[in-house]
mmCIF file of C-alpha atoms and ligand atoms in Angstrom:
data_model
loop_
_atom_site.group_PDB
_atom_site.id
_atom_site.type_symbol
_atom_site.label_atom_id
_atom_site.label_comp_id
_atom_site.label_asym_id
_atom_site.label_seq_id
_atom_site.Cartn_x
_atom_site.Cartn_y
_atom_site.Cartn_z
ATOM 1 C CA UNK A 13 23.025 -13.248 37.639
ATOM 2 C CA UNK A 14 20.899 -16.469 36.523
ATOM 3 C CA UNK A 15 23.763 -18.149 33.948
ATOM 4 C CA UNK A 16 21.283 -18.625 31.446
ATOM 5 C CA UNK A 17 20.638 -14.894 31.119
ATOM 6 C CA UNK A 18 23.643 -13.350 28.725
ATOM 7 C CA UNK A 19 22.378 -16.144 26.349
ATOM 8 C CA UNK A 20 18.537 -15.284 26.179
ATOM 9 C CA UNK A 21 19.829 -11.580 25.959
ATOM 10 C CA UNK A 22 21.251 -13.122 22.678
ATOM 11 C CA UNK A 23 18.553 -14.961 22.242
ATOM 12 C CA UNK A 24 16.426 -11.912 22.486
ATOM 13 C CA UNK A 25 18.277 -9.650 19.864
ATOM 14 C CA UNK A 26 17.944 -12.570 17.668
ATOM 15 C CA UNK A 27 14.382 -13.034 17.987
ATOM 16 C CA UNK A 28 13.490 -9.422 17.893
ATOM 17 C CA UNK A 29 15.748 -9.578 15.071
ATOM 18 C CA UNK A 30 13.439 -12.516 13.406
ATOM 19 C CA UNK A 31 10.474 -10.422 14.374
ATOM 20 C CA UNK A 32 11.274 -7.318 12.139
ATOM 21 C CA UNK A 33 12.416 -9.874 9.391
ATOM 22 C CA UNK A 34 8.858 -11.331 9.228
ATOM 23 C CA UNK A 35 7.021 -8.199 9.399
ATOM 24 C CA UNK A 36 9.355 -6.410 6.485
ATOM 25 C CA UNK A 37 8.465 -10.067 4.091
ATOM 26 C CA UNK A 38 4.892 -9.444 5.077
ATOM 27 C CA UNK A 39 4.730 -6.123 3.287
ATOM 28 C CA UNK A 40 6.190 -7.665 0.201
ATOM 29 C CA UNK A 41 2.815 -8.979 -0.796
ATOM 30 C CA UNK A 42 1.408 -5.793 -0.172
ATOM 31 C CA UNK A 43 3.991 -3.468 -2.176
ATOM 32 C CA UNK A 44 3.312 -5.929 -5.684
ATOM 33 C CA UNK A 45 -0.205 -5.306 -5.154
ATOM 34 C CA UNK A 46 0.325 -1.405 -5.433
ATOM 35 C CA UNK A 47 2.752 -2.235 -8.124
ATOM 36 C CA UNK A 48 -0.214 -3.853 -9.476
ATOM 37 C CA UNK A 49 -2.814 -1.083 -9.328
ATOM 38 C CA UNK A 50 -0.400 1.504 -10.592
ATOM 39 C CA UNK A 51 -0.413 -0.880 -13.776
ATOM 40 C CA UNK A 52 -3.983 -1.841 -13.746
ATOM 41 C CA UNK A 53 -4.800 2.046 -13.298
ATOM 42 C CA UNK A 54 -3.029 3.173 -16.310
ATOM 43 C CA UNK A 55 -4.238 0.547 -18.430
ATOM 44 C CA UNK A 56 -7.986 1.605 -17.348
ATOM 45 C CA UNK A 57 -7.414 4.797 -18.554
ATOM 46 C CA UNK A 58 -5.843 4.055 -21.750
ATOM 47 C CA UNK A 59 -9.491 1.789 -22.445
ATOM 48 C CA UNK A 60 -11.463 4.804 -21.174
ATOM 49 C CA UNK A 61 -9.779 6.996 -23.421
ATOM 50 C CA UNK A 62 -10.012 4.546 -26.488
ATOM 51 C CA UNK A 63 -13.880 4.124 -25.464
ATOM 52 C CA UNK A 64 -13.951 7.970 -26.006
ATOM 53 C CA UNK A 65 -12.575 8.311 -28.991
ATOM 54 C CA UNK A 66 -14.964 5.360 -30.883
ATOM 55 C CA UNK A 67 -17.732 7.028 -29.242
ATOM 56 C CA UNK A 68 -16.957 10.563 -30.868
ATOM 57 C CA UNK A 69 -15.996 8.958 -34.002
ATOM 58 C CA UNK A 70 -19.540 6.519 -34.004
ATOM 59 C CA UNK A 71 -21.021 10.247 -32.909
ATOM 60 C CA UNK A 72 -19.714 12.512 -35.921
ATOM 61 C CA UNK A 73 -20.378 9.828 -38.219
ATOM 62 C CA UNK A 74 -23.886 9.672 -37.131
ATOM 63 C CA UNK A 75 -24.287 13.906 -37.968
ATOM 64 C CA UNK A 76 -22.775 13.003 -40.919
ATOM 65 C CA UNK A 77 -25.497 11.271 -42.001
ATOM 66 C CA UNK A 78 -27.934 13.136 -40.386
ATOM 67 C CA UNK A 79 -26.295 16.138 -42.992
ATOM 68 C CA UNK A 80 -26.381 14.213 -45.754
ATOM 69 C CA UNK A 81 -30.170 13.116 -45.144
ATOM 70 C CA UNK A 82 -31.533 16.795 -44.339
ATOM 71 C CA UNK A 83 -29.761 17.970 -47.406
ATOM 72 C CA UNK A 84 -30.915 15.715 -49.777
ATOM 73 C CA UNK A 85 -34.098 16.129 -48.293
ATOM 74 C CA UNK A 86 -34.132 19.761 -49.126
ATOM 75 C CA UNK A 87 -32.905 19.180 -52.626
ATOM 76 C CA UNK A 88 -36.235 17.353 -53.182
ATOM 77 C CA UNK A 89 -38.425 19.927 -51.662
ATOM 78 C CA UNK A 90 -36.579 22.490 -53.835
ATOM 79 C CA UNK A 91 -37.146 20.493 -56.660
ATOM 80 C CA UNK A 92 -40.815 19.812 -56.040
ATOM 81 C CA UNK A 93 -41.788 23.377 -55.534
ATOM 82 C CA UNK A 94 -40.826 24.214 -59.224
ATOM 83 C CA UNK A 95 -44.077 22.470 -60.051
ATOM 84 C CA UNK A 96 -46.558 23.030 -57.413
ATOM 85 C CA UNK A 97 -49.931 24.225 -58.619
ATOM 86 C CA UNK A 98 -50.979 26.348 -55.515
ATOM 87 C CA UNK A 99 -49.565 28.917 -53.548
ATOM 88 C CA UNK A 100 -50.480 26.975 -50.441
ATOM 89 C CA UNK A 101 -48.527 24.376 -51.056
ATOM 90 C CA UNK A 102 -45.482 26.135 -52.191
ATOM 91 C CA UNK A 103 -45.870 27.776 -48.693
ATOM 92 C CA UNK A 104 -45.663 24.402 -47.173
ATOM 93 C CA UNK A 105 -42.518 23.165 -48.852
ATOM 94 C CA UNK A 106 -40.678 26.170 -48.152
ATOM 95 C CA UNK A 107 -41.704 25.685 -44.763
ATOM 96 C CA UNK A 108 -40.337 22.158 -44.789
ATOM 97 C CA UNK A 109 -37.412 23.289 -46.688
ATOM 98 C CA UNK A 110 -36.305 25.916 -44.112
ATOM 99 C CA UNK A 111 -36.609 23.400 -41.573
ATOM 100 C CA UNK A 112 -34.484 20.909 -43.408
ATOM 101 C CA UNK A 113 -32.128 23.286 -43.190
ATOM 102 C CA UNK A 114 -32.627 24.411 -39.701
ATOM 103 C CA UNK A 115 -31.946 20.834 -39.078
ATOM 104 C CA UNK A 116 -28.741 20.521 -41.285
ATOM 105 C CA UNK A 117 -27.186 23.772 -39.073
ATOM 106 C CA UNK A 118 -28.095 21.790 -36.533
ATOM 107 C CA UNK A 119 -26.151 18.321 -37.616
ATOM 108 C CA UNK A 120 -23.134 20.695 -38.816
ATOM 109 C CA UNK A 121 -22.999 22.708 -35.491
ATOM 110 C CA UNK A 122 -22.891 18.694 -33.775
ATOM 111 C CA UNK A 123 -20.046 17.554 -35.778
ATOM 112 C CA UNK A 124 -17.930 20.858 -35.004
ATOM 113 C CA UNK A 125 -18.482 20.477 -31.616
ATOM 114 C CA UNK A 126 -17.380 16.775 -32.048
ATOM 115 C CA UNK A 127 -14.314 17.632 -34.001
ATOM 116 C CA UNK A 128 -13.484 19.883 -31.439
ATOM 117 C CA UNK A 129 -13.620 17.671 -28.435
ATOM 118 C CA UNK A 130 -12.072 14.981 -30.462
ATOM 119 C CA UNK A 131 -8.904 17.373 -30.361
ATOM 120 C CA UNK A 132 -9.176 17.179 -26.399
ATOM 121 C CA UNK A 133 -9.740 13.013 -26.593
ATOM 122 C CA UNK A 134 -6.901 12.339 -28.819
ATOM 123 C CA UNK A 135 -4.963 14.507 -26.553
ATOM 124 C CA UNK A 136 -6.142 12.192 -23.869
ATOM 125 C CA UNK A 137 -5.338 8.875 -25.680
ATOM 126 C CA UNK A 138 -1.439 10.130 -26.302
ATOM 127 C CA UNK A 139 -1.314 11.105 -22.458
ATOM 128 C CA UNK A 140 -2.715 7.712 -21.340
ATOM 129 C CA UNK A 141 -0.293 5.716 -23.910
ATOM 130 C CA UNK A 142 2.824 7.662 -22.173
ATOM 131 C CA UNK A 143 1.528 6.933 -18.877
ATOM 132 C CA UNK A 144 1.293 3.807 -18.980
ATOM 133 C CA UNK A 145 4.431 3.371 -21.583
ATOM 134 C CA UNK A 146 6.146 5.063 -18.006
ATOM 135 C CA UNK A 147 4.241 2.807 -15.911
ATOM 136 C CA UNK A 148 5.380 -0.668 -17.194
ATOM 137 C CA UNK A 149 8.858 0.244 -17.279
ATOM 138 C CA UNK A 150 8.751 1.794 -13.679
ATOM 139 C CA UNK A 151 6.850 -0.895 -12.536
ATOM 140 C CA UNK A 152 9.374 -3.602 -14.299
ATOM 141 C CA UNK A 153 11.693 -2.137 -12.505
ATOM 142 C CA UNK A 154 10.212 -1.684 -9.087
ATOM 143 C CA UNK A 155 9.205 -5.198 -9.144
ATOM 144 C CA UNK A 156 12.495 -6.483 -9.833
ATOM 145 C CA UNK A 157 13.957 -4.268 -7.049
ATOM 146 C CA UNK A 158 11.393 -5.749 -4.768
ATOM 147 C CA UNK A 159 12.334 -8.952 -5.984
ATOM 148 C CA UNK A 160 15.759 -8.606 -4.730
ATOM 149 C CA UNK A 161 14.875 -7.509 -1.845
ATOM 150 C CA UNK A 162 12.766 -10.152 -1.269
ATOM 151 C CA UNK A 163 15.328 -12.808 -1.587
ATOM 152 C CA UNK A 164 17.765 -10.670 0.783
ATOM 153 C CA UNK A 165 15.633 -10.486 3.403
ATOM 154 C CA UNK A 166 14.318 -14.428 2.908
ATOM 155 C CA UNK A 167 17.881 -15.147 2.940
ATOM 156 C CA UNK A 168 18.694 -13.191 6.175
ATOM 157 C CA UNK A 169 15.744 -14.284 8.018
ATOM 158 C CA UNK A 170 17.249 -18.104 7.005
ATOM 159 C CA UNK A 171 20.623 -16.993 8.745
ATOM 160 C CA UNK A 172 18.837 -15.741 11.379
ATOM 161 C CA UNK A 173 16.375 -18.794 12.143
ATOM 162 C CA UNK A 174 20.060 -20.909 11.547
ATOM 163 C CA UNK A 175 21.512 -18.315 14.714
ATOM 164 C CA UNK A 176 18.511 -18.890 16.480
ATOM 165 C CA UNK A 177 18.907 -22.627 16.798
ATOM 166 C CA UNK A 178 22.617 -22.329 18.093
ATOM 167 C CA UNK A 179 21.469 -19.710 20.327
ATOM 168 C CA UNK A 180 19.076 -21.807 21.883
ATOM 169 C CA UNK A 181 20.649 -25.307 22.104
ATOM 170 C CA UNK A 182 22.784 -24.232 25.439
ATOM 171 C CA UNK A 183 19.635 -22.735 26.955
ATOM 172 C CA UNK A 184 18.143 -24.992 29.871
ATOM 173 C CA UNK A 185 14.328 -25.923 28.740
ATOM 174 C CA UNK A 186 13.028 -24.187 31.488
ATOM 175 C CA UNK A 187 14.571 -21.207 30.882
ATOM 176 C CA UNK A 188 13.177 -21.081 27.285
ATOM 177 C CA UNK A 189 10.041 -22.160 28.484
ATOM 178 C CA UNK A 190 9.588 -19.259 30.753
ATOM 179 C CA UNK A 191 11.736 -16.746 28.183
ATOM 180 C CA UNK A 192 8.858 -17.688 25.387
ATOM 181 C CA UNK A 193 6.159 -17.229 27.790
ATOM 182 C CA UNK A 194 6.765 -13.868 28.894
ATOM 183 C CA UNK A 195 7.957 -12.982 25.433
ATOM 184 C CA UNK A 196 5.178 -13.851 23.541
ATOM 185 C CA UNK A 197 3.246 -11.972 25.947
ATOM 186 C CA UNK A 198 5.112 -8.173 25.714
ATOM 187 C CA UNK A 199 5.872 -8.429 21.849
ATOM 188 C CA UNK A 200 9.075 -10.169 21.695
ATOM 189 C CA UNK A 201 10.592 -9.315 24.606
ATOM 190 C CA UNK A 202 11.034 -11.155 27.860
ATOM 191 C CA UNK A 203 13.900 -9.162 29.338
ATOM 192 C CA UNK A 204 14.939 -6.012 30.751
ATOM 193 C CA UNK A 205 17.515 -4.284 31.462
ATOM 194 C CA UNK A 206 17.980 -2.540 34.513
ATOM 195 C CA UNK A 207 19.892 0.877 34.162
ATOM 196 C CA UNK A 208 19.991 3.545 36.533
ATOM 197 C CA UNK A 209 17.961 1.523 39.369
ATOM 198 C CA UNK A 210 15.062 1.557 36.812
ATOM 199 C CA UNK A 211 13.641 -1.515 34.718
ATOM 200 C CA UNK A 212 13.721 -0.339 31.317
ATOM 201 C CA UNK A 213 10.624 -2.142 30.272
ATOM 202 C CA UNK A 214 8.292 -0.013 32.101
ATOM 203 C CA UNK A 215 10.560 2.229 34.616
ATOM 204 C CA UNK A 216 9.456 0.537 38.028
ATOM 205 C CA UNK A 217 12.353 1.464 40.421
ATOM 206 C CA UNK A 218 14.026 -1.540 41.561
ATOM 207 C CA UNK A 219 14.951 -2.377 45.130
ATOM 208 C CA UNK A 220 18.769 -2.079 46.617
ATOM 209 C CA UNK A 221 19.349 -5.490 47.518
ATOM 210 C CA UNK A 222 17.646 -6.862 43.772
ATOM 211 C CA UNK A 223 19.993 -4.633 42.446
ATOM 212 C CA UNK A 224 22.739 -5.867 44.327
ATOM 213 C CA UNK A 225 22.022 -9.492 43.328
ATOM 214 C CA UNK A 226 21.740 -8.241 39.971
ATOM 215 C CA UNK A 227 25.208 -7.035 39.618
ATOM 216 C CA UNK A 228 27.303 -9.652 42.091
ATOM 217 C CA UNK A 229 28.940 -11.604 40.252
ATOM 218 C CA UNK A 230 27.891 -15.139 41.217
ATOM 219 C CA UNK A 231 26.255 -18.005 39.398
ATOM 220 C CA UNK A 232 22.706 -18.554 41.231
ATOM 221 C CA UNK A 233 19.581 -20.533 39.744
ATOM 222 C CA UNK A 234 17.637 -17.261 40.712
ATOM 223 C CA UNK A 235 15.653 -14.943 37.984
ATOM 224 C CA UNK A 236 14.636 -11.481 38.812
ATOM 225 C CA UNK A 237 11.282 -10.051 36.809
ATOM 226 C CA UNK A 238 10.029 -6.927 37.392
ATOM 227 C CA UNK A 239 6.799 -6.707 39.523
ATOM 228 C CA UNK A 240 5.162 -4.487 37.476
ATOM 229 C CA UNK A 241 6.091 -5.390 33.575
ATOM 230 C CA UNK A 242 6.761 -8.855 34.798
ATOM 231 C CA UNK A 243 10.079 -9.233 32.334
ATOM 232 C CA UNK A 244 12.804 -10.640 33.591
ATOM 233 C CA UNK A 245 15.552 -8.306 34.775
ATOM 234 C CA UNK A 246 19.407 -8.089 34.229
ATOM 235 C CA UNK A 247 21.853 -5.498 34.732
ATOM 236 C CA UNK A 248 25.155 -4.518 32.912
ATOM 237 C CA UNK A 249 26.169 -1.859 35.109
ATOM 238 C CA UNK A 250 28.460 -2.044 38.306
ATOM 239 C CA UNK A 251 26.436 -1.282 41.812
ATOM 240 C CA UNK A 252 28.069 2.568 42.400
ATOM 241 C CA UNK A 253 25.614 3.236 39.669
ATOM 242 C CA UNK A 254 22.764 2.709 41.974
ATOM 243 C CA UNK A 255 20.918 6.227 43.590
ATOM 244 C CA UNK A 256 21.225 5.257 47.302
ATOM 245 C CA UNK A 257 17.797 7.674 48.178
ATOM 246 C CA UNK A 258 15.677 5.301 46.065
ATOM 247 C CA UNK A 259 13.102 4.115 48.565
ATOM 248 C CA UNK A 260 9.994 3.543 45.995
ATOM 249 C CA UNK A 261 9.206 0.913 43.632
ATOM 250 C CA UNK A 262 10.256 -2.585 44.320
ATOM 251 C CA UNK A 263 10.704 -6.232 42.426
ATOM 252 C CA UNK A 264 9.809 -9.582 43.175
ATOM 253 C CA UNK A 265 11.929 -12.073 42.898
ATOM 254 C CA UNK A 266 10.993 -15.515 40.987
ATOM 255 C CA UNK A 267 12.745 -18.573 40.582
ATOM 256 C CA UNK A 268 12.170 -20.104 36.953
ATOM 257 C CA UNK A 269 10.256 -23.376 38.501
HETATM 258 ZN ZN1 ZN B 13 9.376 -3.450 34.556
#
């Protein structure tokens, strides 16, 4: 085994390590912003339901008028047919008086409907206040738990990035060079282990005497990657492990220059 490799296995976990760290802070954003809506939400509907209630109130008022108007407007009819001369036009102001009074019913029959529905949009407004009474606090709280979290993870991705550097420093330049290559390549990682004769980065069988350099236990400048994933190989097991009828697959051999 290469002497570099136990410490880019570290290197590895650390970085894959780093990797999750990122991705989990790059959700943070994302989580405030629903925090966010949930707030903006409620307080939309609290407006909506406020809008509602002005409207019916602006509405009823409006009848209430309209009542007042048609009433007064049959008083005067009423009071003008007491001295019409002709029969034709008493006709015509009791025709003018029923429909003032049609159109009073009318006005009346609005406002109950109004009053009525009023019921439903004060019922509204109370149910939008709670909501989003529950929906500041929740959200006060969630965002403070985020918060925390936040910092954790900031603070364990700085631990990590710290581990990183040590890992690194005894790492020849080439090694890392090739390491970051293949890495950045197959998401983060750049090894594989080799277990059961297979690669474990895509399941290639690997050939007897690879796996035989694998597990001897001497210090050469060679590195194994796998022919077909292309990572570069280890192994952790001892060489009884190996199936003896394995005849297909095979790896290629590299050196790191
Ligand atoms: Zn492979």
């Amino acid at each position: 085994m290469h002497p570099a490799i136990p410490r880019l296995i570290d290197l590895q976990t650390i970085d894959l390590k780093i990797a999750g760290l990122r991705a989990q802070l790059e959700a943070f954003p994302k989580r405030i912003m629903a925090l966010d809506h949930k707030l903006t939400d409620a307080r939309a509907a609290v407006a909506s339901a406020k809008e509602a209630h002005v409207n019916s109130a602006k509405e009823r008022k409006k009848f209430e008028l309209d009542v007042e108007q048609w009433k007064e407007r049959a008083r005067k009819y009423r009071d003008q047919s007491g001295s019409v001369k002709t029969n034709e036009a008493y006709k015509a102001l009791q025709h003018e008086i029923a429909n003032a009074e049609a159109e009073v019913a009318k006005a009346e029959d609005r406002q109950l409907e109004l009053m009525m529905g009023s019921e439903e949009i004060d019922g509204r407004m109370r149910h939008a206040d709670a909501d989003l009474k529950e929906a500041e606090a929740s959200v006060a709280a969630d965002r403070k738990e985020i918060e925390v979290q936040y910092g954790a993870k900031k603070k364990e991705l700085a631990a990590a990035t710290a581990e990183r550097e040590k890992a690194v420093a005894p790492i020849p330049a080439d090694m890392v060079t090739l390491y970051d290559r293949i890495a950045k390549r197959h998401n983060g990682h750049a090894l594989a282990q080799v277990k059961d004769g297979q690669c474990k980065g895509c399941g290639l069988r690997v050939l007897p005497h690879i796996l035989q350099l694998l597990t001897e236990d001497h210090d050469d400048e060679e590195v194994f990657r796998c022919e077909s994933c292309g990572l570069i190989l280890y192994s952790l097991e001892p060489l009884t492990a190996v199936n003896p009828d394995a005849t297909s697959g095979n790896a290629a051999s590299v050196t790191t220059t």
